[in-house]
Coordinates of C-alpha atoms and ligand atoms in Angstrom, one line a residue:
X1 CA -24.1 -22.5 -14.3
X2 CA -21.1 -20.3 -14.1
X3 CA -18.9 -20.4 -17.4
X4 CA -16.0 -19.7 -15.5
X5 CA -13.6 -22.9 -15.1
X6 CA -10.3 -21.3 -14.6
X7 CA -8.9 -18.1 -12.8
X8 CA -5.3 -16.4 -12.4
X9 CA -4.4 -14.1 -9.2
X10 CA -0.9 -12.0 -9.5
X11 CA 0.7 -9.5 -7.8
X12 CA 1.6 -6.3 -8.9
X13 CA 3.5 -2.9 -8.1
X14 CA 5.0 -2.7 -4.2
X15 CA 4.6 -5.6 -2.3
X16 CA 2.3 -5.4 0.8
X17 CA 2.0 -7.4 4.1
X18 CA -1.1 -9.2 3.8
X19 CA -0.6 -10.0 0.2
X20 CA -0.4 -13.9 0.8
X21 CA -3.2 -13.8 3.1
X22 CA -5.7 -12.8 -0.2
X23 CA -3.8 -15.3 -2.4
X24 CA -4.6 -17.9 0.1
X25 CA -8.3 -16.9 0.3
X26 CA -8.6 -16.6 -3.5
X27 CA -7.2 -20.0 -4.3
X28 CA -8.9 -22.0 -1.6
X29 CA -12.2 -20.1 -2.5
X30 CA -11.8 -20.8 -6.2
X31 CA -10.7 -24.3 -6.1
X32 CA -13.6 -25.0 -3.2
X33 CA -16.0 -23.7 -5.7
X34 CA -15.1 -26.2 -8.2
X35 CA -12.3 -24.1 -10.2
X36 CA -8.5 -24.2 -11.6
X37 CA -6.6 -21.7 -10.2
X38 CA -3.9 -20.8 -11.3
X39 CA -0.6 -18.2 -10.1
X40 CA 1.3 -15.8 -12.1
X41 CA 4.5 -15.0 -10.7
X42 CA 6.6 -11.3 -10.7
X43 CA 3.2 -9.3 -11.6
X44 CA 2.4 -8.2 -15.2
X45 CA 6.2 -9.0 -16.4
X46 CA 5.6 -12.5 -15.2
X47 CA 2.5 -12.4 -17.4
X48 CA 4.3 -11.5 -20.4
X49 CA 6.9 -14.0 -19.6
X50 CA 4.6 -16.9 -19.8
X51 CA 5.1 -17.3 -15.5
X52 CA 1.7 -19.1 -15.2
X53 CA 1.4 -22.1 -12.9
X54 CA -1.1 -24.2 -11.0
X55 CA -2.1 -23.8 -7.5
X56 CA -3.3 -26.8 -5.4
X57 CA -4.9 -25.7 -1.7
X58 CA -1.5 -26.8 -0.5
X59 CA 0.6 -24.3 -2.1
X60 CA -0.7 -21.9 0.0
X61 CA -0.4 -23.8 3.4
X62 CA 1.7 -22.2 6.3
X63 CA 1.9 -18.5 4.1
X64 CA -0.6 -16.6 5.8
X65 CA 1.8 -15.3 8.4
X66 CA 4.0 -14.2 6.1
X67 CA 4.7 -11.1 5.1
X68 CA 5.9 -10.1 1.3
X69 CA 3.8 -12.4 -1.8
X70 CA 4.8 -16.1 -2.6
X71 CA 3.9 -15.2 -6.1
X72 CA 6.3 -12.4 -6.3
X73 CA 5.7 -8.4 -7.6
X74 CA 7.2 -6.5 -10.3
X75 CA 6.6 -2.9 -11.9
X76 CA 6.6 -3.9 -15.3
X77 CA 7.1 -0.1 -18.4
X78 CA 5.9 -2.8 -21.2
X79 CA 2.4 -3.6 -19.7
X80 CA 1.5 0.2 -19.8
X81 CA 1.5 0.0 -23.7
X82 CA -1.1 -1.6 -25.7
X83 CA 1.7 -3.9 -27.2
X84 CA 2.6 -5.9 -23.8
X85 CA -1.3 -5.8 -22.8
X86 CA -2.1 -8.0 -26.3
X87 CA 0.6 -10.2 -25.5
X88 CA -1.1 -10.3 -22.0
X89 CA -3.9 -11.2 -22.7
X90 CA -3.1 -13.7 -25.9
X91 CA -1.2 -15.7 -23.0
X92 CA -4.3 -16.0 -20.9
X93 CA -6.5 -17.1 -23.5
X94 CA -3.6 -19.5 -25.0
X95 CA -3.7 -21.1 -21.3
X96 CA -7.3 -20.8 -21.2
X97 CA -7.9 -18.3 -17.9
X98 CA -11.4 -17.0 -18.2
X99 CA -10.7 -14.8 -15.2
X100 CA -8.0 -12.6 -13.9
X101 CA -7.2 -11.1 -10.1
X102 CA -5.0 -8.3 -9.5
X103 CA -3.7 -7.6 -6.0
X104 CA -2.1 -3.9 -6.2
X105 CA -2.3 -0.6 -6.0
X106 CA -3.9 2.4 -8.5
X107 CA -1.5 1.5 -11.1
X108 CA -2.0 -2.0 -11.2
X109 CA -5.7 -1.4 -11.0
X110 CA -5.2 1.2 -13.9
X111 CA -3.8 -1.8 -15.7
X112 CA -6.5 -4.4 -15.1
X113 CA -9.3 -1.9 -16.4
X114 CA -7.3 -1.5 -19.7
X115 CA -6.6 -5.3 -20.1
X116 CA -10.5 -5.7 -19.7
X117 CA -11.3 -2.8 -21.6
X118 CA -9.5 -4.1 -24.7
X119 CA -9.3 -7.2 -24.4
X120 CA -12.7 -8.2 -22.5
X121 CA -10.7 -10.3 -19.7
X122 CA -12.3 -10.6 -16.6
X123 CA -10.8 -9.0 -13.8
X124 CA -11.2 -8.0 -10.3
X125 CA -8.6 -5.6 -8.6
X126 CA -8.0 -6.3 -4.9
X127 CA -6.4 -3.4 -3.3
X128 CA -3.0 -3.9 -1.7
X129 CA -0.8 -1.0 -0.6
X130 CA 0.8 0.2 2.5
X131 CA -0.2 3.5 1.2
X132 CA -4.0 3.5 1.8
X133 CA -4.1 5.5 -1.1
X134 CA -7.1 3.7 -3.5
X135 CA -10.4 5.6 -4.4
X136 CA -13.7 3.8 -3.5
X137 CA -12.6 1.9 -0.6
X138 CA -11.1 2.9 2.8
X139 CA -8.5 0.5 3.4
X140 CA -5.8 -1.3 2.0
X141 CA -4.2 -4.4 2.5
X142 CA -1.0 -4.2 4.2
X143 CA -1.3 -0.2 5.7
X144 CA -1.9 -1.5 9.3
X145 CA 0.9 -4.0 9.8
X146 CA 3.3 -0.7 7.8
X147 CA 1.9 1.5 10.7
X148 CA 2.5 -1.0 13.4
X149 CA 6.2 -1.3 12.0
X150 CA 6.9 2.1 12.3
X151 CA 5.3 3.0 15.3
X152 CA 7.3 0.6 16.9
X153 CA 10.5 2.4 15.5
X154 CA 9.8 5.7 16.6
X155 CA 8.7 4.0 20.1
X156 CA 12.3 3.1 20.3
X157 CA 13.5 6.0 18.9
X158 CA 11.2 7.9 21.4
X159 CA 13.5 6.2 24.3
X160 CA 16.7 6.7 23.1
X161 CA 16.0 10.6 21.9
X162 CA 14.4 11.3 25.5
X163 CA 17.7 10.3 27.1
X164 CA 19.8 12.4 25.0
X165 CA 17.2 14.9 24.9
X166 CA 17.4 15.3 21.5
X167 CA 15.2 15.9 18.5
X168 CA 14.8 13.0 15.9
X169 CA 13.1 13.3 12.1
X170 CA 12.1 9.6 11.3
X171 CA 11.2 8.8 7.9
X172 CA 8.3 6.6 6.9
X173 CA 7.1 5.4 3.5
X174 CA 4.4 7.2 1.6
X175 CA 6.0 8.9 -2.0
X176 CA 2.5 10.7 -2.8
X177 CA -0.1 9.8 0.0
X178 CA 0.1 11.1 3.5
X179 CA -1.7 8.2 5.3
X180 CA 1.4 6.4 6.7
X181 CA 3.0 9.8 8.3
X182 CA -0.4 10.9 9.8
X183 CA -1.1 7.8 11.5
X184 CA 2.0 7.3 12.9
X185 CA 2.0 10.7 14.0
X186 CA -1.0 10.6 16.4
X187 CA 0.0 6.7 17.2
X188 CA 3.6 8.0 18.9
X189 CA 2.7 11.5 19.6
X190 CA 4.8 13.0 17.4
X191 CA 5.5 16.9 17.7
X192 CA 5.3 17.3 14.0
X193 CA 4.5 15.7 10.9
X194 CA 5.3 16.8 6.9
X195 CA 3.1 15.0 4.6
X196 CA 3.9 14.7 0.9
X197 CA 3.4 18.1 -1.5
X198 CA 2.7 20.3 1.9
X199 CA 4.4 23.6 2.6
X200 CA 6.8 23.0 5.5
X201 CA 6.6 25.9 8.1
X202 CA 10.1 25.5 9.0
X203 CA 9.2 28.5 11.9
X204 CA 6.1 26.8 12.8
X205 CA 8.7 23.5 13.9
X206 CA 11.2 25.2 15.4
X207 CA 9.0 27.3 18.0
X208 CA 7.0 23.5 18.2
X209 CA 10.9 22.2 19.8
X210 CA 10.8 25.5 21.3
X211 CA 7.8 25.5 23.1
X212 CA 8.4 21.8 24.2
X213 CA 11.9 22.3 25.5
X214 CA 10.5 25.5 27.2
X215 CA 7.7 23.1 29.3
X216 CA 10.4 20.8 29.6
X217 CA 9.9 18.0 26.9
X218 CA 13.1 16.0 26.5
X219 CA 12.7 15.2 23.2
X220 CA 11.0 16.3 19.9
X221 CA 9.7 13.5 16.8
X222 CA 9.1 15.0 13.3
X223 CA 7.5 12.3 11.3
X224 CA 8.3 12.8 7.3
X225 CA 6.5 11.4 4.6
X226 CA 9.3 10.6 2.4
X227 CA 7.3 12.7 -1.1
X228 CA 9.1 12.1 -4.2
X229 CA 12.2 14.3 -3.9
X230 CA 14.5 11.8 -2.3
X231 CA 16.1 13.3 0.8
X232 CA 13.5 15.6 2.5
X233 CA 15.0 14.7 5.9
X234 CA 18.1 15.9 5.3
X235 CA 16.6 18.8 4.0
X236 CA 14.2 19.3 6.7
X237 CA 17.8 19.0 8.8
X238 CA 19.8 21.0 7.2
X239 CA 16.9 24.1 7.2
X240 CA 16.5 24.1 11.4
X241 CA 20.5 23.7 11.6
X242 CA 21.0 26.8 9.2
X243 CA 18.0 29.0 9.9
X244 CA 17.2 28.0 13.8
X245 CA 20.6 26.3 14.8
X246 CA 18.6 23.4 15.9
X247 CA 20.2 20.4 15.4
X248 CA 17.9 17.2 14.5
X249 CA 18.9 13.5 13.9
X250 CA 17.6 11.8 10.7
X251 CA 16.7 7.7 11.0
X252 CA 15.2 6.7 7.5
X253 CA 12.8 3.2 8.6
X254 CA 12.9 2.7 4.6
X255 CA 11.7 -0.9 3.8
X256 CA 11.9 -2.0 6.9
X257 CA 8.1 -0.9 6.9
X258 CA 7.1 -3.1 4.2
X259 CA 7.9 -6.4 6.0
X260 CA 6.9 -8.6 9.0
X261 CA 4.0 -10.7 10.2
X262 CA 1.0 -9.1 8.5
X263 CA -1.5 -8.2 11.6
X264 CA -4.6 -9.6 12.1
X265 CA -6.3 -6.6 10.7
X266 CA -4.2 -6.9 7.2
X267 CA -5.2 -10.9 7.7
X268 CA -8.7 -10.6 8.2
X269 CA -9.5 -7.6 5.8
X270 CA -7.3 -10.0 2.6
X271 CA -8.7 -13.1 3.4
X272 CA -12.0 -11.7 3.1
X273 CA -10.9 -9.4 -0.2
X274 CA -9.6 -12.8 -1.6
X275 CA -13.1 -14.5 -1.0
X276 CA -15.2 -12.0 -2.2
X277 CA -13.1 -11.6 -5.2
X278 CA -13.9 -15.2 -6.4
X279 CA -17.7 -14.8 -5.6
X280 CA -17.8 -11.6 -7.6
X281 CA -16.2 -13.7 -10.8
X282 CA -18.3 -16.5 -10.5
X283 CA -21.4 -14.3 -10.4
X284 CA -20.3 -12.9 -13.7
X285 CA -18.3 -9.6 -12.6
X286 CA -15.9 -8.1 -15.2
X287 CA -14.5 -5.2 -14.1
X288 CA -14.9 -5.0 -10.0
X289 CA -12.8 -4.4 -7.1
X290 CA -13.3 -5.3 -3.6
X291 CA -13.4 -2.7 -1.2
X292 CA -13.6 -1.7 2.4
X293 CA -16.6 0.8 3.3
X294 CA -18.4 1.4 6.2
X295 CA -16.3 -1.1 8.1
X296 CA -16.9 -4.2 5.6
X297 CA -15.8 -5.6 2.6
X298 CA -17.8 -4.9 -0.8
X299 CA -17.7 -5.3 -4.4
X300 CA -17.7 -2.4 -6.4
X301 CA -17.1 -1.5 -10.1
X302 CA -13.2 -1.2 -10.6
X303 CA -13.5 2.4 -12.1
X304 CA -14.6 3.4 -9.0
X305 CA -11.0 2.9 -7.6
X306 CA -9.0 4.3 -10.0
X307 CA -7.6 7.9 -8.4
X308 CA -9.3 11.0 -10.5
X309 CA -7.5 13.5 -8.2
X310 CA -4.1 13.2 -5.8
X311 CA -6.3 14.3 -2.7
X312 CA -6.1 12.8 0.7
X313 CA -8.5 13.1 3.9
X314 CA -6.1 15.4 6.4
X315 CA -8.6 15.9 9.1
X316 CA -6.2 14.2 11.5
X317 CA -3.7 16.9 10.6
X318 CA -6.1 19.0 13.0
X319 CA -6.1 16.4 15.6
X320 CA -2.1 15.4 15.7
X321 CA -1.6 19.5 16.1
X322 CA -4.4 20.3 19.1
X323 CA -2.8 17.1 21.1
X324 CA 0.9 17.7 20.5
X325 CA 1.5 21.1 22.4
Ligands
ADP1 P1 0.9 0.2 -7.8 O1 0.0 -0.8 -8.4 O2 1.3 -0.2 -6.4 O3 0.3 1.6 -7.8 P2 2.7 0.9 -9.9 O4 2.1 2.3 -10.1 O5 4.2 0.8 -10.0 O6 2.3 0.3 -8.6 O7 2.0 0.0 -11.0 C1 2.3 -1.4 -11.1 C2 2.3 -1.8 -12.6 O8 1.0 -1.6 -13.1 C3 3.2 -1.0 -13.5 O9 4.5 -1.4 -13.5 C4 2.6 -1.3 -14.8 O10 2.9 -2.6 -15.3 C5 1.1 -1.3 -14.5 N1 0.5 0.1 -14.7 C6 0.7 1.2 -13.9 N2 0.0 2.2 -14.4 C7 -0.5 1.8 -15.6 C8 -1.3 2.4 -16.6 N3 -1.6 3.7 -16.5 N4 -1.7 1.7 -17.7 C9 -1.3 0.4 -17.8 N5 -0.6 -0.3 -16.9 C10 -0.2 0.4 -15.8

């Protein structure tokens, strides 16, 4: 028989469309397997605080078409130093949680592994991001309903710059990973896309417009990752106005990305994360994630997620370049 009686799920770092979806699964897994489960609200800070509440399988009625987390998200400075992770974990064992489930991102799961490592708590890291930017596992919950948002943007940017015949530099999300800005790139047949850390060939887009206005293109998208220097579209602006005299309008989608119906994709891929989650603590997992490989979900050990080295897969660079002439 399992020793574990009672589990906690939080979320932490950026929210993610799909997030409610896996808290759904995870309580209604855990509480039809016989346990307590309980939610901890506003992430690690809401640990700290004491946030911990019950959840009955009707807490989490009518939320899986939600976007956003019932249970709230916070970035929380104090839970990176061993002081806030002892309080941590001295509030779980005060309420008696054997067990503890992280829906997040690298940081979060960087977290988790140090809560476990020095305080021997259970946990089990599900990955949420729109970023699609976790080691071990290639997907993410919340990075196709992010895609779907913004591809319907630049759709609808698409119609308006083609009647002014004019050239457009969206902005999407994605501060260190490039998979948000590739995607859409292909998915509306952008002309250009900068992803974060790249050179930009500021000749290389201009002769792009060039060429396109030249075969008679009526407009021109540049998809921009938005990096971690705030402003790269203006920038990106600014250089084709002052070396090319090309002028370019800037829309910034911004957190317009992060919200919405999750898709069935994000639905499908959580609820399944959320399940497997509670079957990997009940079979005595202690540091695990669940991941997506090979088109299914997995458990895997949690280490295996944590980011060694800021690369990303930019094979489609290769593709959105050979279709866009
Ligand atoms: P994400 O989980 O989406 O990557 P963040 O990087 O902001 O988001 O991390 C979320 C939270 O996880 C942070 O506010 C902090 O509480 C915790 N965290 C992040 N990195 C670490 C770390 N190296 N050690 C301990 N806790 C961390």
């Amino acid at each position: 028989m399992s020793e574990i009686k009672k589990i906690a799920v939080l979320c932490s770092g950026g929210d993610s469309p799909g997030m409610n979806c896996a808290i759904r699964a995870v309580v209604r897994s855990g509480i039809g397997a016989g346990l307590e489960v309980f939610g901890i609200q506003k992430g690690y800070a809401g640990l700290i605080e004491g946030e911990i509440h019950p959840l009955q399988v009707s807490s989490v009625g009518n939320i899986i078409q939600h976007g956003g987390t019932i249970l709230q998200t916070s970035r929380c400075p104090e839970f990176q130093k061993p002081e806030g992770r002892k309080i941590a974990a001295t509030i779980l064992k005060k309420h008696k949680i054997d067990a503890l489930i992280v829906i997040g991102g690298d940081g979060s799961f960087n977290g988790a592994i140090l809560l476990h490592q020095e305080h021997q708590i259970p946990v089990i890291g599900i990955p949420g991001t729109i970023d699609n930017d976790i080691d071990g596992t290639d997907y993410t919950i919340g990075f196709d309903t992010a895609v779907l948002n913004a591809v319907e943007a630049v759709d609808k940017i698409r119609d308006t710059a083609n009647s002014h015949a004019r050239t457009f530099i969206v902005e999407v999300m994605g501060r260190k990973s490039p998979a948000i800005a590739l995607k859409v790139g292909i998915c509306t047949g952008a002309e250009n896309v900068i992803i974060p850390t790249a050179h930009i060939d500021y000749g290389k887009i201009a002769n792009d417009i060039d060429r396109g206005i030249k075969r008679g293109k009526t407009s021109s998208i540049i998809i921009a990752a938005e990096g971690e220097v705030e402003g790269i579209s203006h920038t990106i602006q600014k250089e084709l106005k002052d070396r090319f005299k090309l002028q370019a309008h800037v829309c910034i989608l911004g957190h317009i990305q992060r919200g919405g119906n999750p898709t069935p994709t994000d639905r499908l891929i959580a609820s399944q994360m959320g399940y497997q989650s509670v079957k990997a603590i009940l079979k005595g997992d202690h540091a695990s994630a669940t991941v997506f490989r090979n088109g299914k979900v997995m458990i895997a050990p949690l280490k295996e997620c944590l980011r060694k080295k800021n690369e990303f897969d930019l094979s489609d660079v290769e593709l959105l370049t050979t279709l866009s002439i």
